[in-house]
Coordinates of N, CA and C and ligand atoms in Angstrom, one line a residue:
M1 N -5.3 -37.9 36.5 CA -6.4 -37.5 35.7 C -7.7 -38.0 36.3
S2 N -8.8 -37.2 36.2 CA -10.0 -37.7 36.7 C -11.1 -37.2 35.8
R3 N -12.3 -37.7 36.0 CA -13.4 -37.4 35.1 C -14.6 -36.8 35.8
T4 N -15.4 -36.0 35.1 CA -16.7 -35.5 35.6 C -17.7 -35.5 34.5
L5 N -19.0 -35.4 34.9 CA -20.1 -35.3 33.9 C -20.5 -33.8 33.8
A6 N -20.6 -33.3 32.6 CA -21.3 -32.0 32.4 C -22.5 -32.2 31.5
I7 N -23.5 -31.4 31.7 CA -24.6 -31.4 30.8 C -24.8 -30.0 30.3
L8 N -24.8 -29.8 29.0 CA -25.2 -28.5 28.4 C -26.7 -28.6 28.3
K9 N -27.3 -27.7 29.1 CA -28.8 -27.7 29.3 C -29.6 -27.2 28.2
P10 N -30.9 -27.4 28.2 CA -31.7 -27.0 27.0 C -31.6 -25.5 26.6
D11 N -31.4 -24.6 27.6 CA -31.2 -23.2 27.3 C -29.9 -22.9 26.6
C12 N -28.9 -23.6 26.9 CA -27.6 -23.5 26.3 C -27.7 -23.9 24.8
V13 N -28.3 -25.1 24.6 CA -28.4 -25.6 23.2 C -29.3 -24.7 22.4
R14 N -30.5 -24.3 23.0 CA -31.4 -23.4 22.2 C -30.8 -22.1 21.9
D15 N -30.0 -21.5 22.8 CA -29.5 -20.2 22.6 C -28.2 -20.1 21.7
G16 N -27.8 -21.3 21.2 CA -26.6 -21.3 20.3 C -25.3 -21.1 21.0
N17 N -25.3 -21.5 22.3 CA -24.0 -21.4 23.1 C -23.2 -22.6 23.2
T18 N -23.6 -23.7 22.5 CA -22.9 -25.0 22.6 C -21.4 -24.8 22.2
G19 N -21.1 -24.3 21.1 CA -19.8 -24.2 20.6 C -18.9 -23.3 21.5
K20 N -19.5 -22.2 22.0 CA -18.7 -21.3 22.8 C -18.3 -22.1 24.2
I21 N -19.3 -22.8 24.7 CA -19.0 -23.5 26.0 C -18.0 -24.6 25.8
L22 N -18.1 -25.4 24.7 CA -17.2 -26.5 24.4 C -15.8 -25.9 24.2
A23 N -15.6 -24.8 23.5 CA -14.3 -24.1 23.3 C -13.8 -23.7 24.7
H24 N -14.6 -23.1 25.5 CA -14.2 -22.6 26.9 C -13.7 -23.8 27.7
L25 N -14.4 -25.0 27.6 CA -14.0 -26.1 28.4 C -12.7 -26.7 27.9
E26 N -12.5 -26.7 26.6 CA -11.2 -27.2 26.0 C -10.0 -26.2 26.4
R27 N -10.3 -24.9 26.4 CA -9.3 -23.9 26.9 C -8.9 -24.2 28.3
E28 N -9.9 -24.7 29.1 CA -9.6 -25.0 30.5 C -8.9 -26.3 30.7
G29 N -8.5 -27.0 29.6 CA -7.8 -28.2 29.7 C -8.6 -29.5 29.8
F30 N -9.9 -29.4 29.6 CA -10.7 -30.6 29.6 C -10.6 -31.3 28.3
E31 N -10.4 -32.6 28.3 CA -10.6 -33.5 27.1 C -12.0 -33.9 27.1
I32 N -12.6 -33.8 25.9 CA -14.0 -34.4 25.8 C -13.9 -35.8 25.4
V33 N -14.1 -36.7 26.4 CA -14.0 -38.1 26.3 C -15.2 -38.7 25.5
A34 N -16.4 -38.2 25.8 CA -17.6 -38.7 25.2 C -18.6 -37.5 25.1
L35 N -19.5 -37.6 24.1 CA -20.5 -36.5 24.0 C -21.6 -37.0 23.2
R36 N -22.8 -36.6 23.5 CA -24.0 -36.9 22.7 C -25.0 -35.8 22.8
K37 N -25.9 -35.7 21.8 CA -27.1 -34.8 21.9 C -28.3 -35.7 22.0
M38 N -29.2 -35.4 22.9 CA -30.4 -36.2 23.2 C -31.4 -35.4 23.8
R39 N -32.6 -35.9 23.9 CA -33.7 -35.3 24.6 C -34.1 -36.2 25.7
L40 N -34.1 -35.7 27.0 CA -34.5 -36.6 28.1 C -36.0 -36.8 28.1
S41 N -36.4 -38.0 28.4 CA -37.8 -38.3 28.7 C -38.1 -37.8 30.2
T42 N -39.4 -37.6 30.5 CA -39.7 -37.2 31.9 C -39.2 -38.2 32.9
D43 N -39.3 -39.5 32.6 CA -38.8 -40.5 33.5 C -37.3 -40.5 33.7
Q44 N -36.6 -40.2 32.6 CA -35.1 -40.1 32.7 C -34.7 -38.9 33.5
A45 N -35.4 -37.7 33.3 CA -35.1 -36.5 34.1 C -35.4 -36.7 35.5
K46 N -36.5 -37.3 35.8 CA -36.9 -37.6 37.2 C -35.9 -38.5 37.9
A47 N -35.4 -39.5 37.2 CA -34.4 -40.4 37.8 C -33.1 -39.7 38.0
F48 N -32.6 -38.9 37.0 CA -31.4 -38.2 37.1 C -31.4 -37.2 38.3
Y49 N -32.5 -36.5 38.5 CA -32.6 -35.5 39.6 C -33.3 -36.1 40.9
E50 N -33.3 -37.4 41.0 CA -34.0 -38.1 42.1 C -33.6 -37.5 43.5
V51 N -32.4 -37.1 43.6 CA -31.9 -36.5 44.9 C -32.6 -35.2 45.3
H52 N -33.2 -34.6 44.3 CA -33.9 -33.3 44.6 C -35.4 -33.5 44.6
R53 N -35.9 -34.8 44.7 CA -37.3 -35.1 44.6 C -38.2 -34.3 45.6
E54 N -37.7 -34.0 46.8 CA -38.5 -33.3 47.8 C -38.4 -31.8 47.7
R55 N -37.5 -31.3 46.8 CA -37.4 -29.9 46.7 C -38.5 -29.2 46.0
P56 N -38.9 -28.0 46.4 CA -40.0 -27.3 45.7 C -39.8 -27.1 44.2
F57 N -38.6 -27.1 43.8 CA -38.3 -26.8 42.3 C -38.2 -28.0 41.5
Y58 N -38.5 -29.2 42.1 CA -38.3 -30.5 41.4 C -39.1 -30.6 40.1
D59 N -40.4 -30.4 40.2 CA -41.3 -30.5 39.0 C -40.9 -29.6 37.9
S60 N -40.6 -28.3 38.3 CA -40.2 -27.3 37.3 C -38.8 -27.7 36.7
L61 N -37.9 -28.2 37.5 CA -36.6 -28.6 37.0 C -36.7 -29.7 35.9
V62 N -37.6 -30.7 36.3 CA -37.8 -31.8 35.3 C -38.4 -31.3 34.0
E63 N -39.4 -30.4 34.1 CA -40.0 -29.8 32.9 C -39.0 -29.1 32.1
F64 N -38.2 -28.3 32.8 CA -37.1 -27.5 32.1 C -36.2 -28.4 31.4
M65 N -35.7 -29.5 32.0 CA -34.7 -30.3 31.5 C -35.2 -31.2 30.3
T66 N -36.5 -31.4 30.3 CA -37.1 -32.2 29.2 C -37.6 -31.3 28.0
G67 N -37.4 -29.9 28.2 CA -38.0 -29.0 27.3 C -37.3 -28.9 25.9
G68 N -36.2 -29.5 25.8 CA -35.4 -29.4 24.5 C -34.2 -30.3 24.6
P69 N -33.4 -30.4 23.6 CA -32.3 -31.3 23.6 C -31.2 -30.8 24.6
I70 N -30.5 -31.8 25.1 CA -29.3 -31.5 26.0 C -28.1 -32.2 25.4
I71 N -26.9 -31.8 25.9 CA -25.7 -32.4 25.4 C -24.9 -32.8 26.7
P72 N -25.0 -34.1 27.0 CA -24.1 -34.7 28.1 C -22.7 -34.8 27.6
L73 N -21.7 -34.5 28.5 CA -20.3 -34.6 28.1 C -19.6 -35.4 29.2
A74 N -18.7 -36.3 28.8 CA -17.7 -36.9 29.8 C -16.4 -36.1 29.6
L75 N -16.0 -35.5 30.7 CA -14.8 -34.6 30.6 C -13.7 -35.1 31.5
E76 N -12.5 -35.0 31.0 CA -11.3 -35.5 31.8 C -10.2 -34.4 31.9
R77 N -9.7 -34.2 33.1 CA -8.5 -33.4 33.4 C -8.1 -33.7 34.8
E78 N -7.0 -33.1 35.3 CA -6.7 -33.1 36.7 C -7.7 -32.4 37.5
D79 N -8.1 -33.0 38.6 CA -9.2 -32.4 39.5 C -10.4 -32.0 38.7
A80 N -10.9 -32.9 37.9 CA -12.0 -32.6 37.0 C -13.2 -32.0 37.7
V81 N -13.6 -32.7 38.8 CA -14.9 -32.2 39.5 C -14.8 -30.8 40.1
P82 N -13.8 -30.5 40.9 CA -13.7 -29.2 41.5 C -13.4 -28.1 40.4
H83 N -12.6 -28.5 39.4 CA -12.2 -27.5 38.4 C -13.4 -27.1 37.6
L84 N -14.2 -28.1 37.2 CA -15.4 -27.8 36.4 C -16.4 -26.9 37.2
R85 N -16.5 -27.2 38.5 CA -17.4 -26.3 39.3 C -16.9 -24.9 39.5
R86 N -15.6 -24.7 39.5 CA -15.0 -23.4 39.5 C -15.3 -22.7 38.2
V87 N -15.1 -23.4 37.1 CA -15.3 -22.8 35.7 C -16.8 -22.5 35.5
M88 N -17.7 -23.3 36.1 CA -19.2 -23.0 35.9 C -19.6 -21.8 36.7
G89 N -19.1 -21.7 37.9 CA -19.6 -20.6 38.8 C -20.8 -21.0 39.6
A90 N -21.3 -20.1 40.4 CA -22.4 -20.5 41.4 C -23.7 -20.9 40.6
T91 N -24.5 -21.7 41.2 CA -25.7 -22.2 40.6 C -26.6 -21.0 40.1
N92 N -26.7 -20.0 41.0 CA -27.5 -18.8 40.6 C -26.5 -17.8 39.9
P93 N -26.8 -17.5 38.6 CA -25.9 -16.7 37.9 C -25.7 -15.3 38.5
E94 N -26.7 -14.9 39.3 CA -26.5 -13.5 39.9 C -25.4 -13.6 41.0
E95 N -25.1 -14.8 41.4 CA -24.0 -14.9 42.4 C -22.7 -15.4 41.8
A96 N -22.7 -15.7 40.5 CA -21.6 -16.3 39.9 C -20.5 -15.2 39.6
E97 N -19.2 -15.6 39.8 CA -18.1 -14.7 39.5 C -18.0 -14.4 38.0
G98 N -17.5 -13.2 37.7 CA -17.2 -12.8 36.4 C -16.4 -13.8 35.6
G99 N -16.7 -14.0 34.4 CA -15.9 -14.9 33.5 C -16.3 -16.4 33.7
T100 N -17.2 -16.7 34.6 CA -17.6 -18.1 34.8 C -18.7 -18.4 33.7
L101 N -18.9 -19.7 33.4 CA -19.9 -20.0 32.4 C -21.3 -19.5 32.7
R102 N -21.6 -19.7 34.0 CA -23.0 -19.2 34.3 C -23.2 -17.7 34.3
K103 N -22.1 -17.0 34.7 CA -22.1 -15.5 34.5 C -22.3 -15.2 33.1
L104 N -21.6 -15.9 32.2 CA -21.6 -15.5 30.8 C -22.8 -15.9 30.1
Y105 N -23.4 -17.1 30.4 CA -24.4 -17.7 29.6 C -25.7 -18.1 30.3
A106 N -25.8 -18.0 31.6 CA -27.1 -18.4 32.3 C -28.0 -17.2 32.5
A107 N -29.3 -17.5 32.5 CA -30.3 -16.5 32.7 C -30.9 -16.5 34.1
S108 N -30.9 -17.7 34.8 CA -31.6 -17.7 36.1 C -31.1 -19.0 36.8
I109 N -31.5 -19.2 38.1 CA -31.0 -20.3 38.8 C -31.5 -21.6 38.2
E110 N -32.6 -21.6 37.5 CA -33.1 -22.8 36.9 C -32.5 -23.0 35.5
S111 N -32.6 -21.9 34.7 CA -32.1 -21.8 33.4 C -30.6 -21.5 33.4
N112 N -29.8 -22.4 33.9 CA -28.4 -22.0 34.2 C -27.3 -22.7 33.4
A113 N -27.7 -23.0 32.1 CA -26.7 -23.4 31.1 C -26.0 -24.7 31.2
I114 N -25.5 -25.0 32.4 CA -24.6 -26.2 32.5 C -24.8 -26.8 33.8
H115 N -24.7 -28.2 33.8 CA -24.6 -29.0 35.1 C -23.2 -29.6 35.2
G116 N -22.7 -29.7 36.4 CA -21.5 -30.4 36.6 C -21.6 -31.2 37.9
S117 N -21.1 -32.5 37.9 CA -21.2 -33.3 39.1 C -20.6 -32.6 40.3
D118 N -21.1 -32.9 41.5 CA -20.7 -32.2 42.7 C -19.7 -33.0 43.5
S119 N -19.4 -34.3 43.1 CA -18.4 -35.1 43.9 C -17.9 -36.2 43.0
P120 N -16.7 -36.7 43.2 CA -16.2 -37.8 42.4 C -17.2 -39.0 42.4
D121 N -17.8 -39.4 43.5 CA -18.7 -40.5 43.5 C -19.9 -40.2 42.6
N122 N -20.5 -39.0 42.8 CA -21.6 -38.7 41.9 C -21.2 -38.6 40.4
A123 N -20.0 -38.1 40.2 CA -19.5 -38.1 38.8 C -19.5 -39.5 38.2
R124 N -19.0 -40.5 39.0 CA -19.0 -41.9 38.5 C -20.4 -42.3 38.1
D125 N -21.4 -42.1 39.1 CA -22.8 -42.5 38.8 C -23.4 -41.8 37.6
E126 N -23.1 -40.5 37.5 CA -23.7 -39.7 36.5 C -23.1 -40.0 35.1
L127 N -21.8 -40.3 35.1 CA -21.2 -40.7 33.8 C -21.8 -42.0 33.3
R128 N -22.1 -42.9 34.3 CA -22.7 -44.2 33.9 C -24.2 -44.1 33.5
F129 N -24.8 -43.0 34.0 CA -26.2 -42.8 33.6 C -26.3 -42.5 32.1
F130 N -25.3 -41.7 31.6 CA -25.4 -41.2 30.2 C -24.6 -42.0 29.3
F131 N -23.5 -42.6 29.7 CA -22.6 -43.3 28.8 C -22.3 -44.7 29.1
S132 N -22.1 -45.5 28.0 CA -21.8 -46.9 28.2 C -20.3 -47.1 28.6
R133 N -19.9 -48.2 29.0 CA -18.5 -48.5 29.3 C -17.7 -48.3 28.1
A134 N -18.2 -48.8 26.9 CA -17.4 -48.7 25.7 C -17.2 -47.2 25.3
E135 N -18.2 -46.3 25.6 CA -18.0 -44.9 25.2 C -17.0 -44.3 26.2
L136 N -16.8 -44.8 27.4 CA -15.9 -44.2 28.4 C -14.5 -44.7 28.3
I137 N -14.2 -45.6 27.4 CA -12.8 -46.0 27.2 C -12.1 -44.9 26.5
A138 N -11.0 -44.4 27.1 CA -10.3 -43.2 26.5 C -9.8 -43.6 25.1
S139 N -9.9 -42.6 24.2 CA -9.4 -42.9 22.8 C -7.9 -42.6 22.7
Ligands
CMP1 P1 -27.8 -28.5 38.6 O1 -26.4 -28.3 38.8 O2 -28.2 -29.2 37.4 O3 -28.5 -29.3 39.8 C1 -29.8 -29.2 40.2 C2 -30.5 -28.0 39.5 O4 -31.6 -27.6 40.2 C3 -29.5 -26.8 39.5 O5 -28.5 -27.1 38.6 C4 -30.5 -25.7 39.1 O6 -30.8 -25.7 37.7 C5 -31.8 -26.2 39.8 N1 -32.0 -25.4 41.0 C6 -31.3 -25.4 42.1 N2 -31.8 -24.6 43.1 C7 -32.9 -24.1 42.5 C8 -33.9 -23.2 42.9 N3 -33.9 -22.6 44.1 N4 -34.9 -22.9 42.1 C9 -35.0 -23.5 40.8 N5 -34.1 -24.3 40.4 C10 -33.1 -24.6 41.2

C-alpha cells in the first residue's frame, strides 16, 4: 500500500463536483485516509507551488488556488501515485483521455479540477504540507 496527496481544486468545489469525484476515487480503490476543507492563503499557495515559481503561469496559478475553498485528501491504495495520475488524466483536459477526471470535470489547463502528487517523494512532502502525523495514522 502507498499514499498520495490529491487536492480538489476551487473549480471542483465551486461547481459541485466534490461528491462525484470522491465516489470516483473510492470506486478506483482509494481509501480516504484524511480529508479537510480549507482556503489557502496566498503565502500557503506560493509555498505549495514553489517548484513552479519561475513559470509564466505561477501568479495566475496562485490566484486561482486561493480563489475559493479546496479539499486536500490523503489517499491510499497500491501504486497510489501513478494510479491517481492515470485516473486524473493529462494536465490539459483537451489532451485527457475519455473517462478521466479532468476530461469529465476540468475546464482548462489551469482550472483542472484536481491535483495529484507526481512522485512518491513529492507525495510524502505534500501530505506533510496539509496533514499532521496524527491525521495520517491509518484508522
Ligand atoms: P497541478 O497538478 O496542480 O500542478 C501545477 C499546476 O499548474 C497544474 O496542475 C495546472 O493547474 C497549472 N498549470 C500547468 N501548466 C500550466 C499552463 N501552461 N498554464 C496555466 N496553468 C498551468
